[in-house]
């Protein structure tokens, strides 16, 4: 299986399966002398880990990170940074019974057809657990970006048709980690929580929309042709399991706007060229404008539902009725927030490193 590596200069390789011994990541291309501790990474992993509220899977993983290499005396060496998280709370028994059955909405069918072998326990390599490794790498990327004052904020803006009202950046920062759904509109958050509990009780699941905003991104990140910043972001965000759509700025609404409504007029603000609006989502011609980079992702309802479903036993080649046991998130959106932030951070740090090789002044 190829393609477990992401990035050009800041390169990240994730490894591991959901119910294997451990999962981890190797980060290559990190500059030297960055102060880095396990606590820096742990903080981000704690935001993603399962079992922290009744809205997430009951799988209880401490997700304690161990840095195995690349750091000496609390600073990065420039050598590959290897990080490991043990899989401890593993219960593979519910997967034995259905190991040959293709769970609807999951990667079982395609992995089986493509590779002829797969670790069927807990979704194996296709599991959302792989994203813990991305979050660990993203923590390093975020640290580098923070040194350049770039901040990345993710939040849930819609769940099951309940739409959050827009809030200012300060309110977003204060509110987002105050509630289990990670929505900055606290009234909408309450309704979203109630809906998730309701669908969970009915053995079902629900999807939604997560927004990631990168603030204080300098002008010039992104390459002009195939590696446009928006193309890189779309690739990064679509690579997260359960993501079915990506929008940048006005996104799909741009298709319904006139040029006069869509164009962001240039102005001079505090002595710098800026724009009046930000329908472009901070990107023009694949290159960052200096305005906030705004991305939204559509997250599908969790595939693993306990309601009976029709499927096929791929070994016996017969249709079966499937009831999925095991522990699953009734809505993935809250846990995708730190994952999406990590992927945006990985893209921006890589673009940053490419930018400094572009011109002398
Ligand atoms: C953080 C995270 C947690 C996830 N948890 C679950 C889960 O509990 N149950 C499930 O069916 N899918 C879960 N997924 C989504 C599946 O991994 C994904 O839907 C599946 O691999 C099929 O891929 P696709 O939806 O991208 O086509 C999770 C994804 C992420 C990013």
XYZ file of N, CA, C and O in Angstrom, residues 85-213:
516
model
N 1.700 6.233 19.624
C 0.565 6.182 20.567
C 0.106 4.730 20.624
O -0.239 4.144 19.584
N 0.103 4.116 21.829
C -0.344 2.722 21.949
C -1.858 2.641 21.795
O -2.581 3.534 22.210
N -2.310 1.521 21.194
C -3.749 1.228 21.178
C -4.022 0.351 22.392
O -3.569 -0.792 22.436
N -4.720 0.877 23.374
C -4.882 0.111 24.623
C -6.291 -0.460 24.782
O -6.470 -1.611 25.091
N -7.311 0.387 24.572
C -8.693 -0.059 24.825
C -9.266 -0.707 23.561
O -10.163 -0.177 22.920
N -8.689 -1.864 23.222
C -9.090 -2.515 21.969
C -10.042 -3.670 22.266
O -9.739 -4.519 23.091
N -11.206 -3.711 21.606
C -12.111 -4.857 21.716
C -12.487 -5.257 20.288
O -13.342 -4.642 19.654
N -11.812 -6.301 19.805
C -12.017 -6.692 18.402
C -13.162 -7.694 18.232
O -13.517 -8.034 17.102
N -13.739 -8.167 19.374
C -14.737 -9.241 19.266
C -15.934 -8.890 18.363
O -16.358 -9.751 17.580
N -16.472 -7.668 18.390
C -17.625 -7.417 17.515
C -17.292 -7.534 16.023
O -18.204 -7.683 15.195
N -16.009 -7.474 15.697
C -15.627 -7.488 14.276
C -15.444 -8.905 13.731
O -15.474 -9.114 12.523
N -15.221 -9.907 14.659
C -15.006 -11.296 14.223
C -16.199 -11.800 13.424
O -16.062 -12.347 12.329
N -17.392 -11.584 14.017
C -18.637 -12.111 13.454
C -18.921 -11.555 12.054
O -19.510 -12.228 11.216
N -18.492 -10.332 11.807
C -18.854 -9.682 10.534
C -17.621 -9.450 9.651
O -17.638 -8.598 8.779
N -16.575 -10.244 9.893
C -15.299 -9.914 9.229
C -15.351 -9.980 7.709
O -14.571 -9.305 7.039
N -16.275 -10.776 7.161
C -16.362 -10.849 5.695
C -17.478 -9.982 5.126
O -17.689 -9.966 3.916
N -18.190 -9.310 6.013
C -19.332 -8.509 5.542
C -18.870 -7.072 5.271
O -18.191 -6.458 6.097
N -19.239 -6.574 4.115
C -18.867 -5.200 3.752
C -19.822 -4.243 4.463
O -21.013 -4.206 4.140
N -19.313 -3.511 5.460
C -20.187 -2.581 6.168
C -20.507 -1.393 5.259
O -19.580 -0.735 4.754
N -21.807 -1.088 5.021
C -22.150 0.039 4.146
C -21.497 1.335 4.628
O -21.475 1.618 5.825
N -20.976 2.097 3.689
C -20.374 3.394 4.023
C -18.947 3.302 4.522
O -18.304 4.317 4.789
N -18.435 2.053 4.699
C -17.064 1.865 5.181
C -16.151 1.411 4.040
O -16.626 1.122 2.944
N -14.853 1.317 4.325
C -13.875 0.981 3.283
C -13.669 -0.529 3.122
O -12.814 -0.947 2.343
N -14.470 -1.351 3.851
C -14.261 -2.816 3.802
C -14.258 -3.344 2.369
O -13.378 -4.105 1.970
N -15.278 -2.957 1.591
C -15.447 -3.484 0.229
C -14.276 -3.089 -0.664
O -13.660 -3.933 -1.316
N -13.929 -1.811 -0.655
C -12.879 -1.343 -1.575
C -11.501 -1.876 -1.170
O -10.699 -2.249 -2.036
N -11.209 -1.936 0.138
C -9.912 -2.489 0.579
C -9.808 -3.957 0.163
O -8.774 -4.416 -0.296
N -10.904 -4.718 0.355
C -10.885 -6.140 0.028
C -10.650 -6.343 -1.465
O -9.838 -7.170 -1.874
N -11.352 -5.539 -2.272
C -11.227 -5.676 -3.730
C -9.820 -5.273 -4.191
O -9.230 -5.907 -5.046
N -9.279 -4.208 -3.609
C -7.991 -3.687 -4.068
C -6.802 -4.510 -3.565
O -5.890 -4.797 -4.322
N -6.824 -4.888 -2.262
C -5.627 -5.511 -1.672
C -5.759 -7.022 -1.440
O -4.751 -7.694 -1.255
N -6.993 -7.532 -1.386
C -7.183 -8.965 -1.150
C -6.936 -9.374 0.291
O -7.147 -10.513 0.664
N -6.466 -8.469 1.110
C -6.223 -8.728 2.542
C -6.423 -7.412 3.279
O -6.103 -6.336 2.753
N -6.982 -7.502 4.488
C -7.154 -6.266 5.276
C -7.288 -6.646 6.736
O -7.736 -7.760 7.059
N -6.923 -5.734 7.616
C -7.174 -5.912 9.045
C -8.597 -5.409 9.270
O -8.855 -4.210 9.230
N -9.507 -6.344 9.463
C -10.927 -5.985 9.566
C -11.287 -5.433 10.945
O -12.389 -4.958 11.165
N -10.358 -5.491 11.903
C -10.689 -5.092 13.283
C -10.741 -3.563 13.408
O -9.744 -2.885 13.193
N -11.919 -3.066 13.712
C -12.066 -1.626 13.959
C -11.794 -0.748 12.750
O -11.478 0.419 12.900
N -11.930 -1.336 11.558
C -11.696 -0.538 10.350
C -10.240 -0.518 9.909
O -9.906 0.044 8.870
N -9.361 -1.152 10.714
C -7.950 -1.281 10.313
C -7.301 0.047 9.980
O -7.356 1.004 10.746
N -6.698 0.111 8.842
C -5.969 1.311 8.431
C -6.940 2.456 8.079
O -6.589 3.631 8.165
N -8.181 2.094 7.664
C -9.153 3.114 7.252
C -9.823 3.784 8.452
O -10.619 4.707 8.283
N -9.491 3.314 9.654
C -10.165 3.845 10.848
C -9.830 5.311 11.101
O -8.720 5.779 10.816
N -10.788 5.995 11.730
C -10.552 7.369 12.167
C -9.392 7.467 13.149
O -8.846 8.546 13.364
N -9.007 6.332 13.724
C -7.896 6.326 14.687
C -6.584 6.774 14.038
O -5.713 7.327 14.687
N -6.451 6.520 12.732
C -5.227 6.949 12.011
C -5.016 8.451 12.168
O -3.884 8.946 12.131
N -6.114 9.186 12.357
C -5.993 10.651 12.392
C -5.307 11.150 13.668
O -4.891 12.301 13.723
N -5.156 10.269 14.687
C -4.393 10.680 15.879
C -2.954 10.991 15.462
O -2.332 11.936 15.952
N -2.435 10.197 14.518
C -1.068 10.404 14.037
C -0.957 11.748 13.304
O 0.038 12.466 13.432
N -1.989 12.097 12.556
C -1.987 13.387 11.843
C -2.010 14.538 12.844
O -1.351 15.565 12.653
N -2.815 14.350 13.905
C -2.937 15.414 14.909
C -1.595 15.621 15.618
O -1.196 16.760 15.898
N -0.873 14.511 15.874
C 0.444 14.620 16.522
C 1.398 15.419 15.630
O 2.096 16.332 16.099
N 1.410 15.107 14.334
C 2.275 15.846 13.399
C 1.817 17.300 13.278
O 2.638 18.230 13.239
N 0.501 17.476 13.259
C -0.066 18.826 13.142
C 0.313 19.709 14.320
O 0.452 20.933 14.184
N 0.512 19.075 15.500
C 0.899 19.852 16.693
C 2.258 20.515 16.462
O 2.476 21.664 16.871
N 3.155 19.805 15.784
C 4.475 20.387 15.489
C 4.310 21.517 14.464
O 4.873 22.609 14.625
N 3.505 21.245 13.431
C 3.272 22.268 12.398
C 2.678 23.528 13.028
O 3.095 24.656 12.730
N 1.718 23.337 13.936
C 1.077 24.486 14.597
C 2.092 25.295 15.389
O 2.015 26.514 15.449
N 3.029 24.583 16.034
C 4.053 25.282 16.834
C 4.920 26.170 15.946
O 5.241 27.299 16.298
N 5.283 25.629 14.783
C 6.116 26.415 13.851
C 5.313 27.620 13.350
O 5.816 28.748 13.306
N 4.057 27.389 13.008
C 3.221 28.487 12.491
C 3.018 29.554 13.564
O 3.031 30.755 13.269
N 2.832 29.115 14.809
C 2.613 30.077 15.903
C 3.824 30.999 16.070
O 3.682 32.170 16.432
N 5.015 30.483 15.762
C 6.221 31.332 15.842
C 6.140 32.468 14.832
O 6.806 33.485 14.974
N 5.328 32.262 13.785
C 5.123 33.322 12.781
C 3.741 33.960 12.958
O 3.198 34.533 12.016
N 3.171 33.775 14.156
C 1.872 34.361 14.537
C 0.691 33.838 13.725
O -0.355 34.483 13.682
N 0.847 32.720 13.053
C -0.291 32.159 12.303
C -1.075 31.248 13.247
O -0.502 30.358 13.881
N -2.373 31.509 13.329
C -3.229 30.705 14.231
C -4.248 29.937 13.405
O -4.747 30.468 12.409
N -4.599 28.767 13.852
C -5.596 27.963 13.128
C -6.736 27.613 14.071
O -6.497 27.049 15.141
N -7.951 27.975 13.660
C -9.116 27.757 14.528
C -10.163 26.933 13.794
O -10.596 27.311 12.702
N -10.560 25.831 14.403
C -11.607 25.012 13.800
C -12.846 25.042 14.678
O -12.742 25.181 15.897
N -13.999 24.917 14.051
C -15.248 24.864 14.830
C -16.348 24.233 13.992
O -16.262 24.199 12.761
N -17.361 23.734 14.672
C -18.493 23.108 13.990
C -19.506 24.210 13.648
O -19.864 25.011 14.515
N -19.939 24.264 12.392
C -20.905 25.310 12.010
C -22.280 24.738 11.687
O -23.256 25.485 11.578
N -22.369 23.425 11.525
C -23.687 22.836 11.221
C -23.679 21.364 11.603
O -22.684 20.676 11.373
N -24.778 20.907 12.205
C -24.944 19.463 12.460
C -26.401 19.105 12.181
O -27.311 19.753 12.705
N -26.578 18.096 11.343
C -27.926 17.595 11.054
C -28.906 18.692 10.678
O -30.075 18.655 11.081
N -28.447 19.694 9.937
C -29.331 20.776 9.489
C -29.462 21.916 10.487
O -30.078 22.941 10.173
N -28.913 21.786 11.689
C -28.929 22.902 12.658
C -27.722 23.786 12.352
O -26.573 23.336 12.423
N -28.000 25.037 11.984
C -26.933 25.936 11.516
C -26.583 26.935 12.606
O -27.461 27.615 13.150
N -25.284 27.031 12.906
C -24.824 27.989 13.929
C -24.825 29.392 13.339
O -24.531 29.571 12.158
N -25.125 30.369 14.190
C -25.014 31.748 13.698
C -23.532 32.154 13.714
O -22.738 31.596 14.477
N -23.211 33.082 12.811
C -21.808 33.522 12.730
C -21.418 34.288 13.973
O -22.195 35.117 14.452
N -20.229 34.035 14.480
C -19.760 34.799 15.640
C -18.386 35.392 15.302
O -17.713 34.928 14.386
N -17.993 36.397 16.052
C -16.676 37.010 15.843
C -15.563 36.072 16.305
O -15.805 35.109 17.037
N -14.341 36.386 15.895
C -13.194 35.516 16.195
C -12.983 35.352 17.702
O -12.732 34.247 18.183
N -13.141 36.444 18.464
C -12.878 36.350 19.910
C -13.897 35.429 20.579
O -13.555 34.602 21.417
N -15.177 35.578 20.168
C -16.238 34.730 20.726
C -15.993 33.266 20.344
O -16.190 32.356 21.153
N -15.536 33.087 19.115
C -15.234 31.722 18.645
C -14.164 31.081 19.541
O -14.341 29.971 20.037
N -13.095 31.844 19.772
C -11.994 31.310 20.592
C -12.473 30.950 21.992
O -12.086 29.942 22.562
N -13.327 31.815 22.570
C -13.779 31.579 23.945
C -14.746 30.401 24.028
O -14.693 29.612 24.970
N -15.637 30.308 23.044
C -16.747 29.356 23.185
C -16.458 27.947 22.704
O -17.097 27.002 23.156
N -15.523 27.824 21.763
C -15.488 26.570 21.014
C -15.181 25.343 21.870
O -15.785 24.282 21.668
N -14.290 25.476 22.832
C -13.993 24.290 23.646
C -14.853 24.220 24.908
O -14.611 23.397 25.788
N -15.875 25.101 24.966
C -16.776 25.107 26.132
C -17.887 24.071 26.020
O -18.649 23.873 26.945
N -18.067 23.493 24.846
C -19.172 22.540 24.677
C -18.700 21.337 23.869
O -17.753 21.431 23.080
N -19.384 20.210 24.082
C -18.931 18.937 23.511
C -18.999 18.907 21.988
O -18.286 18.115 21.355
N -19.831 19.739 21.371
C -19.902 19.708 19.895
C -18.912 20.645 19.226
O -18.755 20.637 18.013
N -18.255 21.485 20.007
C -17.267 22.454 19.495
C -17.907 23.451 18.527
O -17.407 23.696 17.424
N -19.050 23.988 18.959
C -19.737 25.005 18.158
C -19.718 26.304 18.963
O -20.055 26.315 20.146
N -19.336 27.401 18.295
C -19.160 28.664 19.021
C -20.484 29.369 19.321
O -20.542 30.230 20.199
N -21.559 29.016 18.603
C -22.892 29.547 18.904
C -23.494 28.603 19.962
O -23.959 27.507 19.648
N -23.482 29.050 21.216
C -23.827 28.138 22.316
C -25.281 27.663 22.275
O -25.590 26.547 22.677
N -26.160 28.514 21.734
C -27.572 28.115 21.640
C -27.699 26.958 20.630
O -28.325 25.936 20.905
N -27.067 27.148 19.466
C -27.095 26.085 18.442
C -26.400 24.832 18.977
O -26.847 23.704 18.725
N -25.320 25.021 19.754
C -24.573 23.880 20.298
C -25.486 22.992 21.144
O -25.439 21.758 21.054
N -26.341 23.636 21.960
C -27.276 22.886 22.808
C -28.221 22.039 21.961
O -28.463 20.863 22.256
N -28.713 22.639 20.874
C -29.646 21.906 19.985
C -28.917 20.761 19.282
O -29.473 19.684 19.084
N -27.676 21.020 18.893
C -26.895 19.970 18.203
C -26.663 18.784 19.131
O -26.818 17.628 18.736
N -26.302 19.088 20.401
C -26.066 18.016 21.380
C -27.313 17.159 21.540
O -27.243 15.930 21.551
N -28.451 17.837 21.657
C -29.715 17.103 21.848
C -29.994 16.218 20.639
O -30.403 15.059 20.783
N -29.739 16.743 19.450
C -29.989 15.961 18.230
C -29.072 14.730 18.166
O -29.518 13.632 17.816
N -27.811 14.915 18.519
C -26.868 13.783 18.460
C -27.314 12.679 19.423
O -27.307 11.491 19.076
N -27.738 13.088 20.627
C -28.192 12.077 21.604
C -29.426 11.340 21.074
O -29.568 10.130 21.240
N -30.298 12.116 20.419
C -31.533 11.536 19.874
C -31.219 10.514 18.771
O -31.746 9.409 18.782
N -30.323 10.848 17.837
C -30.026 9.899 16.751
C -29.263 8.682 17.291
O -29.459 7.566 16.816
N -28.439 8.929 18.315
C -27.693 7.809 18.918
C -28.674 6.815 19.532
O -28.553 5.597 19.343
N -29.668 7.341 20.253
C -30.662 6.469 20.895
C -31.441 5.669 19.853
O -31.863 4.542 20.110
N -31.575 6.245 18.664
C -32.306 5.542 17.597
C -31.385 4.633 16.792
O -31.787 4.098 15.755
N -30.139 4.470 17.226
C -29.188 3.599 16.520
C -28.725 4.185 15.198
O -28.307 3.467 14.283
N -28.805 5.500 15.090
C -28.467 6.147 13.821
C -27.328 7.153 14.029
O -26.726 7.222 15.110
N -27.047 7.937 13.012
C -25.947 8.901 13.101
C -26.307 10.153 12.305
O -27.306 10.175 11.593
N -25.463 11.171 12.421
C -25.766 12.443 11.768
C -24.448 13.105 11.345
O -23.402 12.865 11.951
N -24.508 13.917 10.275
C -23.304 14.588 9.772
C -23.367 16.085 9.993
O -24.224 16.579 10.729
N -22.457 16.806 9.349
C -22.452 18.254 9.526
C -21.327 18.941 8.776
O -20.708 18.354 7.882
N -21.083 20.187 9.168
C -20.055 20.997 8.499
C -19.094 21.568 9.543
O -19.519 22.084 10.577
N -17.802 21.447 9.242
C -16.753 21.993 10.115
C -16.008 23.079 9.330
O -15.720 22.896 8.142
N -15.744 24.190 9.995
C -15.003 25.284 9.345
C -13.638 25.416 10.004
O -13.519 25.303 11.225
N -12.623 25.660 9.178
C -11.282 25.940 9.716
C -10.839 27.291 9.158
O -10.918 27.529 7.945
N -10.398 28.167 10.057
C -9.935 29.501 9.659
C -8.465 29.627 10.052
O -8.108 29.359 11.202
